[in-house]
Short mmCIF file of C-alpha atoms and ligand atoms in Angstrom, two decimals:
data_model
loop_
_atom_site.label_atom_id
_atom_site.label_comp_id
_atom_site.label_asym_id
_atom_site.label_seq_id
_atom_site.Cartn_x
_atom_site.Cartn_y
_atom_site.Cartn_z
CA MET A 1 -33.43 -2.40 2.73
CA ALA A 2 -32.57 -2.74 -0.69
CA ALA A 3 -36.45 -2.96 -0.70
CA GLN A 4 -36.57 0.67 -0.49
CA ALA A 5 -34.34 1.20 -3.45
CA ALA A 6 -36.12 2.54 -6.44
CA GLY A 7 -33.13 1.72 -9.33
CA PRO A 8 -31.28 -1.36 -9.43
CA LEU A 9 -28.84 -1.95 -7.24
CA VAL A 10 -24.65 -0.78 -8.38
CA VAL A 11 -21.82 -0.84 -6.38
CA GLY A 12 -18.81 1.56 -6.81
CA VAL A 13 -15.71 0.94 -5.01
CA ASP A 14 -13.25 3.09 -4.30
CA SER A 15 -9.53 1.29 -4.13
CA SER A 16 -7.26 4.43 -1.94
CA THR A 17 -3.82 4.16 -0.62
CA GLN A 18 -5.16 4.44 2.86
CA SER A 19 -8.05 1.77 2.58
CA THR A 20 -10.86 -0.05 0.36
CA LYS A 21 -14.67 1.21 0.39
CA ALA A 22 -17.68 -0.11 -1.30
CA LEU A 23 -20.65 1.79 -1.80
CA VAL A 24 -24.27 0.01 -3.05
CA VAL A 25 -26.03 2.82 -4.35
CA ASP A 26 -29.69 2.92 -6.32
CA ALA A 27 -28.90 3.54 -9.55
CA VAL A 28 -32.06 5.09 -10.67
CA THR A 29 -31.82 7.80 -6.87
CA GLY A 30 -28.45 7.61 -6.12
CA ALA A 31 -29.22 6.69 -2.73
CA VAL A 32 -26.42 5.30 -0.59
CA LEU A 33 -28.16 1.99 0.63
CA ALA A 34 -24.56 0.28 2.14
CA ARG A 35 -21.11 0.88 2.79
CA GLY A 36 -18.75 -0.46 3.70
CA GLN A 37 -14.61 0.23 4.26
CA ALA A 38 -11.49 -1.87 5.13
CA SER A 39 -7.62 -0.82 5.57
CA HIS A 40 -4.64 -1.74 3.63
CA THR A 41 -0.85 -1.17 4.91
CA VAL A 42 1.96 1.05 3.33
CA GLY A 43 5.39 -0.25 3.50
CA GLY A 44 8.27 -0.55 1.46
CA GLY A 45 11.07 1.02 4.41
CA ALA A 46 12.88 4.30 1.77
CA GLY A 47 9.71 3.07 -1.13
CA LYS A 48 6.02 2.90 -0.35
CA GLU A 49 4.72 -0.26 -1.15
CA SER A 50 1.74 -2.54 -1.22
CA ASP A 51 0.41 -6.05 -1.18
CA PRO A 52 -2.04 -5.68 -3.82
CA ARG A 53 -3.65 -9.66 -2.59
CA GLN A 54 -3.95 -6.40 0.04
CA TRP A 55 -5.73 -4.13 -2.06
CA TRP A 56 -8.84 -7.81 -3.24
CA GLN A 57 -8.89 -9.07 0.24
CA ALA A 58 -10.17 -5.61 1.80
CA LEU A 59 -12.71 -5.13 -1.24
CA GLY A 60 -13.55 -8.58 -0.07
CA GLU A 61 -14.41 -8.04 3.63
CA ALA A 62 -15.69 -3.82 2.28
CA LEU A 63 -18.04 -5.80 0.26
CA ASP A 64 -18.96 -7.68 3.26
CA GLN A 65 -19.80 -5.38 5.66
CA CYS A 66 -22.33 -4.07 3.14
CA GLY A 67 -24.51 -6.75 3.90
CA ASP A 68 -27.32 -8.08 2.15
CA ALA A 69 -28.01 -5.34 -0.75
CA VAL A 70 -24.62 -5.93 -2.11
CA ARG A 71 -25.47 -9.44 -3.47
CA GLN A 72 -28.62 -7.97 -5.22
CA ALA A 73 -26.12 -5.79 -7.21
CA SER A 74 -26.51 -4.95 -11.06
CA ALA A 75 -23.33 -3.58 -11.84
CA VAL A 76 -19.99 -3.21 -10.23
CA SER A 77 -17.00 0.06 -11.06
CA VAL A 78 -13.63 0.01 -9.31
CA GLY A 79 -11.95 3.53 -8.73
CA GLY A 80 -8.21 3.32 -8.00
CA GLN A 81 -5.36 4.66 -6.39
CA GLN A 82 -3.22 6.49 -9.68
CA HIS A 83 -0.36 5.01 -11.22
CA GLY A 84 1.48 2.08 -9.05
CA LEU A 85 2.58 -0.08 -10.82
CA VAL A 86 0.92 -3.90 -10.14
CA THR A 87 3.34 -6.54 -11.50
CA LEU A 88 2.05 -9.95 -11.83
CA ASP A 89 3.69 -14.10 -13.05
CA ALA A 90 2.19 -16.59 -15.23
CA ALA A 91 0.39 -18.23 -12.11
CA GLY A 92 -1.16 -13.97 -11.82
CA GLU A 93 0.58 -13.84 -8.91
CA PRO A 94 2.69 -11.28 -7.40
CA VAL A 95 6.03 -10.99 -8.18
CA ARG A 96 6.74 -8.33 -5.66
CA PRO A 97 4.69 -5.61 -3.90
CA ALA A 98 3.41 -2.77 -5.80
CA LEU A 99 5.37 0.15 -6.50
CA LEU A 100 2.99 3.10 -5.03
CA TRP A 101 2.09 6.54 -6.91
CA ASN A 102 4.10 8.33 -4.06
CA ASP A 103 6.95 6.54 -3.89
CA VAL A 104 10.10 8.44 -5.55
CA ARG A 105 12.70 6.31 -5.48
CA PRO A 106 12.00 6.23 -9.22
CA ALA A 107 13.10 10.27 -9.48
CA PRO A 108 16.78 9.66 -11.09
CA GLN A 109 14.56 6.98 -14.08
CA SER A 110 12.34 9.87 -13.87
CA GLU A 111 15.18 12.38 -14.92
CA ARG A 112 16.80 9.69 -17.25
CA LEU A 113 13.65 9.07 -19.61
CA ILE A 114 12.76 12.66 -20.29
CA ALA A 115 16.13 13.42 -20.94
CA GLU A 116 16.39 10.49 -23.29
CA ARG A 117 13.40 10.82 -25.49
CA GLY A 118 13.40 14.45 -26.46
CA GLY A 119 13.35 16.86 -23.31
CA ALA A 120 10.35 17.78 -21.27
CA LYS A 121 8.27 19.54 -24.06
CA ALA A 122 8.59 15.94 -26.66
CA TRP A 123 6.82 14.55 -24.08
CA ALA A 124 3.93 16.49 -22.87
CA ASP A 125 3.66 17.11 -27.21
CA ARG A 126 2.91 13.19 -27.39
CA VAL A 127 1.91 12.17 -23.91
CA GLY A 128 0.75 14.86 -22.74
CA SER A 129 2.51 14.49 -19.36
CA VAL A 130 5.82 15.09 -18.49
CA PRO A 131 6.41 12.03 -16.43
CA GLY A 132 7.51 12.50 -12.85
CA PRO A 133 8.24 9.73 -10.16
CA ALA A 134 5.05 9.44 -10.51
CA PHE A 135 4.06 7.34 -13.27
CA THR A 136 3.97 3.59 -13.56
CA VAL A 137 7.22 4.19 -16.42
CA ALA A 138 9.10 5.68 -14.00
CA LYS A 139 8.66 2.82 -11.35
CA TRP A 140 8.73 0.15 -14.23
CA ALA A 141 12.42 1.17 -14.84
CA TRP A 142 13.14 1.42 -11.42
CA LEU A 143 12.24 -2.24 -11.41
CA ARG A 144 14.53 -3.59 -14.33
CA GLU A 145 17.12 -1.11 -12.80
CA HIS A 146 17.08 -2.38 -9.16
CA GLU A 147 15.24 -5.43 -8.99
CA PRO A 148 16.25 -7.38 -13.08
CA ASP A 149 14.93 -11.05 -11.75
CA ALA A 150 11.12 -9.10 -10.89
CA ALA A 151 11.19 -7.66 -14.41
CA ALA A 152 11.81 -11.27 -16.30
CA ALA A 153 9.15 -12.57 -13.45
CA THR A 154 6.98 -10.30 -14.84
CA ALA A 155 4.28 -12.25 -16.96
CA ALA A 156 1.85 -8.78 -16.24
CA VAL A 157 1.71 -5.83 -15.86
CA ARG A 158 -1.33 -3.39 -14.22
CA LEU A 159 -2.49 -0.49 -12.59
CA PRO A 160 -4.20 -1.30 -9.03
CA HIS A 161 -7.68 -0.39 -9.93
CA ASP A 162 -7.51 -3.29 -13.28
CA TYR A 163 -5.53 -5.82 -11.48
CA LEU A 164 -9.26 -5.87 -9.29
CA THR A 165 -11.09 -5.86 -12.65
CA GLU A 166 -9.36 -8.41 -13.52
CA ARG A 167 -9.93 -10.37 -10.34
CA LEU A 168 -13.10 -9.71 -10.85
CA THR A 169 -13.96 -10.81 -14.13
CA GLY A 170 -11.16 -12.11 -15.22
CA GLU A 171 -10.77 -9.54 -18.05
CA ALA A 172 -7.85 -7.70 -18.95
CA VAL A 173 -9.04 -4.68 -18.74
CA THR A 174 -8.07 -0.93 -17.95
CA ASP A 175 -9.61 2.31 -19.47
CA ARG A 176 -8.34 5.81 -20.94
CA GLY A 177 -8.62 7.35 -17.67
CA ASP A 178 -6.36 5.43 -15.72
CA ALA A 179 -3.75 4.77 -18.27
CA SER A 180 -3.38 8.16 -18.95
CA GLY A 181 -0.69 7.64 -15.93
CA THR A 182 1.04 5.50 -17.16
CA GLY A 183 3.27 7.45 -19.23
CA TRP A 184 3.53 4.76 -21.92
CA TRP A 185 -0.16 5.85 -23.39
CA ALA A 186 -0.14 8.67 -25.25
CA SER A 187 -2.63 11.40 -25.39
CA SER A 188 -2.02 12.24 -29.17
CA THR A 189 -2.60 8.95 -29.99
CA GLY A 190 -4.76 7.56 -27.49
CA ALA A 191 -3.96 4.48 -27.79
CA TYR A 192 -0.10 3.02 -25.82
CA ASP A 193 2.98 4.05 -27.03
CA ALA A 194 4.87 1.50 -29.53
CA GLU A 195 7.64 2.92 -29.28
CA ILE A 196 8.11 4.61 -24.89
CA LEU A 197 7.52 0.77 -24.70
CA ALA A 198 10.47 -0.59 -26.59
CA HIS A 199 12.29 1.70 -25.01
CA VAL A 200 11.58 1.10 -21.65
CA GLY A 201 11.61 -2.72 -22.60
CA LEU A 202 8.51 -3.55 -21.63
CA ASP A 203 5.98 -5.89 -24.27
CA PRO A 204 3.03 -5.40 -24.99
CA ALA A 205 1.35 -8.26 -24.77
CA LEU A 206 2.07 -7.55 -21.24
CA LEU A 207 -0.99 -5.08 -20.98
CA PRO A 208 -4.65 -4.64 -20.20
CA ARG A 209 -7.03 -4.02 -22.85
CA VAL A 210 -8.16 -0.04 -23.06
CA ALA A 211 -11.85 -0.24 -23.63
CA LEU A 212 -13.52 2.96 -24.61
CA PRO A 213 -15.87 5.35 -22.50
CA GLY A 214 -18.94 3.58 -21.74
CA GLU A 215 -17.55 -0.55 -22.56
CA ALA A 216 -17.91 -2.92 -20.34
CA ALA A 217 -14.76 -5.14 -18.71
CA GLY A 218 -16.44 -8.30 -18.41
CA THR A 219 -19.52 -9.76 -15.43
CA VAL A 220 -18.80 -11.15 -12.52
CA HIS A 221 -16.57 -14.60 -12.45
CA ALA A 222 -15.28 -14.71 -8.84
CA GLY A 223 -17.20 -16.62 -6.68
CA HIS A 224 -15.76 -16.41 -3.69
CA LEU A 225 -17.32 -12.11 -2.83
CA PRO A 226 -20.96 -11.66 -2.57
CA LEU A 227 -21.00 -9.68 -5.16
CA PRO A 228 -23.66 -11.96 -7.90
CA LYS A 229 -21.83 -13.72 -10.53
CA GLY A 230 -22.97 -12.18 -14.13
CA ALA A 231 -23.09 -9.03 -12.79
CA LEU A 232 -21.90 -6.36 -14.88
CA VAL A 233 -18.48 -4.57 -14.67
CA ALA A 234 -17.67 -1.17 -15.95
CA ALA A 235 -14.03 -0.96 -16.55
CA GLY A 236 -13.17 1.13 -13.68
CA THR A 237 -10.26 3.89 -13.58
CA GLY A 238 -8.63 5.70 -11.42
CA ASP A 239 -9.81 7.39 -7.92
CA ASN A 240 -9.71 11.21 -9.58
CA MET A 241 -11.49 10.11 -12.65
CA ALA A 242 -14.02 8.69 -10.35
CA ALA A 243 -14.00 11.14 -8.49
CA ALA A 244 -14.75 13.29 -11.49
CA LEU A 245 -17.62 11.26 -12.12
CA GLY A 246 -19.05 11.60 -9.28
CA LEU A 247 -19.38 14.75 -9.39
CA GLY A 248 -20.64 14.78 -12.72
CA LEU A 249 -18.29 17.48 -13.32
CA ARG A 250 -18.69 20.01 -16.09
CA PRO A 251 -15.40 21.54 -18.21
CA GLY A 252 -14.43 24.01 -16.17
CA LEU A 253 -15.22 23.89 -12.60
CA PRO A 254 -12.33 23.13 -10.52
CA VAL A 255 -12.01 20.77 -7.70
CA LEU A 256 -9.26 20.71 -4.13
CA SER A 257 -9.48 17.33 -3.56
CA LEU A 258 -7.54 16.80 -0.17
CA GLY A 259 -7.20 12.86 0.93
CA THR A 260 -3.42 11.04 1.26
CA SER A 261 -2.64 12.87 -1.70
CA GLY A 262 -3.57 16.92 -2.22
CA THR A 263 -5.46 17.17 -5.91
CA VAL A 264 -6.66 19.83 -7.61
CA TYR A 265 -8.17 19.44 -11.54
CA ALA A 266 -10.77 20.19 -14.03
CA VAL A 267 -12.06 18.43 -17.11
CA SER A 268 -11.00 19.94 -20.20
CA THR A 269 -12.19 19.64 -23.40
CA HIS A 270 -8.41 20.47 -24.59
CA ARG A 271 -6.10 18.30 -24.44
CA PRO A 272 -3.23 19.54 -21.82
CA ALA A 273 0.41 19.57 -22.79
CA ASP A 274 2.12 20.95 -20.13
CA PRO A 275 6.41 21.20 -20.37
CA SER A 276 6.57 22.43 -17.24
CA GLY A 277 5.19 19.15 -15.38
CA THR A 278 2.98 20.39 -12.92
CA VAL A 279 -0.44 19.34 -14.76
CA ALA A 280 -0.63 16.01 -15.51
CA GLY A 281 -2.70 15.72 -18.88
CA PHE A 282 -4.43 12.69 -17.83
CA ALA A 283 -7.77 12.30 -19.60
CA ASP A 284 -10.87 11.69 -17.97
CA ALA A 285 -13.30 9.07 -17.88
CA ARG A 286 -15.44 9.38 -21.00
CA GLY A 287 -13.67 11.35 -23.94
CA ASP A 288 -12.83 14.66 -22.31
CA TRP A 289 -9.51 15.65 -20.51
CA LEU A 290 -8.73 15.96 -16.56
CA PRO A 291 -5.82 18.37 -16.22
CA LEU A 292 -4.34 17.44 -12.97
CA ALA A 293 -1.79 18.29 -10.08
CA CYS A 294 -1.02 16.28 -7.30
CA THR A 295 0.96 17.14 -3.41
CA LEU A 296 2.75 13.91 -2.18
CA ASN A 297 2.08 16.01 1.12
CA CYS A 298 -1.01 16.76 2.11
CA THR A 299 -3.46 15.55 5.46
CA LEU A 300 -1.09 12.58 6.60
CA ALA A 301 2.15 15.53 6.75
CA VAL A 302 -0.35 17.42 8.72
CA ASP A 303 -1.85 15.22 10.66
CA ARG A 304 1.71 13.93 11.61
CA VAL A 305 2.77 17.72 12.55
CA ALA A 306 -0.45 17.65 14.81
CA ALA A 307 0.69 14.62 16.42
CA LEU A 308 4.08 16.04 16.82
CA LEU A 309 3.01 19.27 18.54
CA GLY A 310 0.21 16.81 20.69
CA ARG A 311 -2.49 18.90 19.76
CA ASP A 312 -5.85 17.75 17.58
CA ARG A 313 -5.46 18.71 13.93
CA GLU A 314 -8.11 21.37 14.25
CA ALA A 315 -6.75 23.21 16.90
CA VAL A 316 -5.07 25.54 14.78
CA GLU A 317 -3.88 29.37 16.12
CA ALA A 318 -4.53 32.49 13.54
CA GLY A 319 -1.45 34.89 14.12
CA GLY A 320 2.53 35.03 13.90
CA GLY A 321 4.93 34.81 10.40
CA VAL A 322 5.72 31.19 10.71
CA VAL A 323 6.24 29.29 7.58
CA MET A 324 6.40 25.85 7.13
CA LEU A 325 6.40 23.47 3.48
CA PRO A 326 5.65 20.46 4.75
CA TYR A 327 7.23 17.94 2.51
CA LEU A 328 7.05 15.32 5.47
CA ASP A 329 8.06 12.53 1.81
CA GLY A 330 9.13 14.53 -1.18
CA GLU A 331 7.50 16.68 -2.65
CA ARG A 332 5.56 16.36 -6.57
CA THR A 333 4.33 19.43 -6.62
CA PRO A 334 6.89 21.34 -7.36
CA ASN A 335 9.19 18.26 -8.28
CA LEU A 336 11.36 17.83 -5.04
CA PRO A 337 11.75 13.72 -4.77
CA ASN A 338 14.55 14.53 -2.12
CA ALA A 339 12.92 17.70 0.13
CA SER A 340 11.94 17.04 3.50
CA GLY A 341 10.15 19.63 5.29
CA LEU A 342 11.11 23.16 5.79
CA VAL A 343 10.64 25.45 8.26
CA HIS A 344 11.20 29.30 8.47
CA GLY A 345 10.18 32.56 10.60
CA LEU A 346 10.39 30.70 13.81
CA ARG A 347 10.24 32.61 17.72
CA HIS A 348 10.00 32.70 20.40
CA ASP A 349 6.14 33.87 20.32
CA THR A 350 5.11 31.67 17.71
CA THR A 351 2.57 29.02 19.44
CA ALA A 352 2.14 25.55 18.76
CA GLY A 353 -1.58 26.80 16.99
CA GLN A 354 0.74 28.81 14.63
CA LEU A 355 3.00 26.41 13.58
CA LEU A 356 0.09 23.32 12.67
CA GLN A 357 -1.69 26.62 10.83
CA ALA A 358 1.76 27.26 9.40
CA ALA A 359 1.39 22.77 8.15
CA TYR A 360 -2.14 23.52 6.86
CA ASP A 361 -0.81 26.56 4.80
CA GLY A 362 1.62 25.27 3.20
CA ALA A 363 0.09 21.63 1.69
CA VAL A 364 -3.13 24.59 0.21
CA PHE A 365 -0.51 26.92 -1.33
CA THR A 366 1.31 24.29 -2.94
CA LEU A 367 -2.24 23.36 -4.16
CA LEU A 368 -3.47 26.27 -5.19
CA GLU A 369 -0.22 27.16 -6.54
CA ALA A 370 -0.83 25.16 -9.53
CA LEU A 371 -4.57 24.89 -9.46
CA ASP A 372 -3.45 28.39 -12.31
CA ARG A 373 -1.91 26.51 -14.25
CA VAL A 374 -4.85 23.54 -14.37
CA LEU A 375 -7.53 25.83 -15.41
CA ASP A 376 -7.61 26.91 -19.23
CA ALA A 377 -10.51 28.18 -21.25
CA ASP A 378 -12.69 26.77 -20.05
CA ALA A 379 -12.92 27.78 -16.39
CA ALA A 380 -15.28 30.03 -15.50
CA PRO A 381 -12.86 32.69 -13.46
CA ASP A 382 -14.61 32.78 -10.58
CA ALA A 383 -16.26 29.71 -9.80
CA PRO A 384 -16.24 28.05 -7.49
CA LEU A 385 -13.17 25.59 -6.08
CA LEU A 386 -15.55 22.26 -5.00
CA LEU A 387 -13.68 20.45 -1.98
CA ILE A 388 -13.71 16.72 -1.65
CA GLY A 389 -11.45 13.93 0.00
CA GLY A 390 -11.41 13.50 4.24
CA GLY A 391 -10.06 16.73 4.97
CA ALA A 392 -12.73 19.10 3.13
CA ARG A 393 -14.08 16.98 6.53
CA GLY A 394 -11.95 19.72 8.28
CA ARG A 395 -12.65 22.93 9.60
CA ALA A 396 -9.14 24.27 9.55
CA TRP A 397 -8.74 22.57 6.30
CA ARG A 398 -11.50 24.48 4.43
CA GLU A 399 -10.66 27.52 6.07
CA THR A 400 -7.23 27.85 5.07
CA VAL A 401 -8.50 27.12 1.18
CA ARG A 402 -10.51 30.14 1.56
CA ARG A 403 -7.86 32.38 2.93
CA LEU A 404 -5.70 31.59 0.68
CA SER A 405 -7.53 31.03 -2.29
CA GLY A 406 -10.18 33.42 -2.03
CA ARG A 407 -12.47 32.29 -3.88
CA PRO A 408 -16.15 30.75 -3.05
CA VAL A 409 -16.25 26.94 -1.69
CA VAL A 410 -18.72 24.28 -1.74
CA VAL A 411 -17.95 21.35 0.08
CA PRO A 412 -20.82 18.37 -1.00
CA GLU A 413 -22.20 16.86 1.25
CA ALA A 414 -21.31 13.50 -0.23
CA GLN A 415 -19.10 12.17 0.82
CA GLU A 416 -16.33 9.14 -0.72
CA LEU A 417 -16.61 10.74 -3.99
CA VAL A 418 -14.58 8.19 -5.29
CA ALA A 419 -17.12 5.14 -5.04
CA LEU A 420 -19.27 7.07 -6.18
CA GLY A 421 -18.24 8.42 -9.14
CA ALA A 422 -17.39 4.91 -9.85
CA ALA A 423 -20.86 3.90 -8.82
CA ALA A 424 -22.06 6.33 -11.40
CA GLN A 425 -19.46 4.65 -13.93
CA ALA A 426 -21.69 1.10 -13.24
CA ALA A 427 -25.48 2.91 -13.27
CA GLY A 428 -23.96 4.30 -16.74
CA LEU A 429 -23.30 0.82 -18.07
CA LEU A 430 -26.66 -0.69 -16.64
CA LEU A 431 -29.12 2.16 -17.51
CA GLU A 432 -27.06 2.47 -20.60
CA GLU A 433 -26.61 6.53 -19.97
CA ASP A 434 -23.89 9.45 -19.53
CA PRO A 435 -22.31 8.24 -15.94
CA ALA A 436 -21.90 12.40 -15.43
CA ALA A 437 -25.37 12.63 -16.21
CA VAL A 438 -25.93 10.10 -13.86
CA ALA A 439 -24.08 11.46 -10.93
CA ARG A 440 -25.60 15.36 -11.72
CA ARG A 441 -29.11 13.26 -11.27
CA TRP A 442 -28.17 12.37 -8.06
CA GLY A 443 -27.09 16.15 -6.96
CA THR A 444 -23.63 14.17 -5.52
CA ALA A 445 -22.12 17.85 -5.63
CA ARG A 446 -24.28 19.70 -3.48
CA GLY A 447 -23.23 20.86 -0.54
CA ALA A 448 -23.06 23.84 1.93
CA GLU A 449 -20.98 27.22 -0.49
CA TYR A 450 -19.06 29.31 1.80
CA GLU A 451 -18.78 32.48 -0.11
CA ALA A 452 -15.00 34.30 -0.77
CA ARG A 453 -12.77 36.47 1.02
CA PRO A 454 -10.34 38.47 0.75
CA ARG A 455 -7.29 35.91 -0.48
CA ASP A 456 -4.44 36.56 2.62
CA ASP A 457 -1.61 37.37 0.24
CA ALA A 458 0.69 38.35 3.27
CA ALA A 459 1.16 34.98 3.87
CA TRP A 460 0.76 33.65 0.49
CA GLU A 461 3.58 36.03 0.34
CA ARG A 462 5.47 34.60 2.86
CA LEU A 463 5.10 31.00 0.94
CA SER A 464 6.93 32.46 -2.24
CA ALA A 465 9.99 33.94 -0.89
CA THR A 466 10.00 30.86 1.66
CA LEU A 467 9.21 28.54 -1.07
CA ALA A 468 12.40 30.56 -3.46
CA ASP A 469 14.83 31.39 -0.85
CA GLY A 470 14.63 27.14 -0.38
CA ALA A 471 15.08 25.72 -3.28
CA SER A 472 18.68 24.73 -2.64
CA LEU A 473 17.26 23.34 0.78
CA LEU A 474 14.70 21.24 -0.32
CA ARG A 475 16.78 19.84 -3.39
CA PRO A 476 20.14 18.49 -1.85
N1 LIG B 1 -13.22 15.20 10.06
C1 LIG B 1 -11.94 15.15 9.40
N2 LIG B 1 -11.71 16.06 9.20
C2 LIG B 1 -10.12 16.85 8.86
N3 LIG B 1 -9.32 15.13 8.20
C3 LIG B 1 -10.49 14.67 8.32
C4 LIG B 1 -11.25 13.84 8.74
N4 LIG B 1 -11.99 12.92 8.59
C5 LIG B 1 -10.85 11.98 7.93
N5 LIG B 1 -10.18 13.76 7.36
C6 LIG B 1 -8.63 12.80 6.66
O1 LIG B 1 -8.62 12.69 5.94
C7 LIG B 1 -7.04 11.90 4.93
C8 LIG B 1 -8.40 10.37 4.69
O2 LIG B 1 -8.79 10.59 3.24
P1 LIG B 1 -9.14 9.80 2.84
O3 LIG B 1 -9.39 11.24 1.06
O4 LIG B 1 -10.47 9.50 2.55
O5 LIG B 1 -8.19 9.42 1.21
P2 LIG B 1 -7.79 8.94 0.59
O6 LIG B 1 -6.84 10.46 -0.20
O7 LIG B 1 -6.92 7.74 0.62
O8 LIG B 1 -9.02 8.08 -0.01
C9 LIG B 1 -6.78 11.16 6.39
O9 LIG B 1 -5.83 11.16 6.49
C10 LIG B 1 -7.48 12.13 7.43
O10 LIG B 1 -6.45 13.46 8.01
O1 LIG B 2 -0.88 10.48 -7.84
C1 LIG B 2 -1.93 10.28 -8.30
C2 LIG B 2 -2.82 11.17 -9.31
O2 LIG B 2 -1.64 11.77 -9.69
C3 LIG B 2 -3.29 10.44 -6.52
O3 LIG B 2 -4.05 11.34 -6.86
C4 LIG B 2 -3.41 9.24 -6.93
O4 LIG B 2 -4.13 8.84 -6.93
C5 LIG B 2 -3.64 9.23 -4.61
O5 LIG B 2 -5.38 8.82 -4.91
P1 LIG B 2 -5.70 8.44 -3.34
O6 LIG B 2 -5.14 7.33 -2.35
O7 LIG B 2 -4.71 10.26 -2.13
O8 LIG B 2 -6.57 9.25 -3.10
#
């Protein structure tokens, strides 16, 4: 397989919430020569937790599935689910399972932190984001309060992607993109914020070094993976930043990602600072910014509704006036951590297919509502929405986005844009090129184009009204 390659081989990894995916890619042409995937489990009762050692094992399995090609790789990079709090002891073993991005238990700690340090605007101005329950800083504050022994035993704090990078290289290195989702990396200075760290009692020495864009983390030192020892390892990044690289995204082009999380984002040349907290002011992996809004209830919530109704996920029906806000896991955008799902307008003649369509509408509406805040002066008003993530393969998802956005939609042919973006980062490091330019050369954003349809204003109004009128039910 690798014999057909025009250039050196690189490996891109997406360690996301549900699984790890690995791709072996020709660094010159972008051809995907091999792929592998292995699942993780999420547990934790009321919370969302995963054992980081599972991610490492899944990485090994996904790489094994790639066969011989992976043994010829010259560089590798890991993109990972953002925000997760990985706590390691002095021997580098997890003190406890990682608290994941979608664990809403730290909601009280988030509120307290915002209040204690000057309010939402002060956070947005300084850090770039208002630290909701997803942010690592709120999770660390939760751990100190609820499990002080675990916090005291912690000798190193990592994010999911840099935990894996460290196991590959032996080096404690992260990047500005993923660091910008911690709440203790300030976008106003481009560095860890000593005052915030002191406020939450976290010694900066426990954190990884933040590599500059384009800098290597090290080389592969772990002997028991199929990757060649000595292969270059890029700094990696958060999964959304990796997907932005994978699309070769230029400022102002909006992306809507339908996966375990739903996200809307665009690369921007302006540092974001949204005091409403809807838009996280992330850094991208290159040196620009990645304003982003994220929902907790996306493909898993809609699939759950389909399963409850005993229907295939594509078995939707138009019509009727039923509305669903599918906030099964609480919600992050809008910030309703204690919410549950809400159905309004159910009638005798409502069909199961209409109820399923209402779940899609609720999930998509929540993302599109945040899109206007995400887009800034860089954004072209008529730019098509790039639709990615597992859900982009589904007709019902795509048609719901078209109907509720009124925008043209492009669904890139390339799947696994996070892993491709990580591969582009590895290729950029190897070939000394801008990784986004590498991805553009690979043509990863090319795909089927769907023209704009008139927006379904009636459905939009019903959803807006239900969200407003249901406020007391959604904030128990
Ligand atoms: N053909 C498909 N049609 C619609 N949805 C799909 C399809 N294939 C996968 N999905 C959805 O994609 C989700 C996984 O998306 P993915 O982007 O891979 O997840 P993650 O965010 O964990 O990386 C699944 O929860 C599933 O609902
Ligand atoms: O929290 C965010 C973004 O801020 C999520 O987008 C996570 O990064 C999880 O990603 P997936 O597992 O859905 O890819």
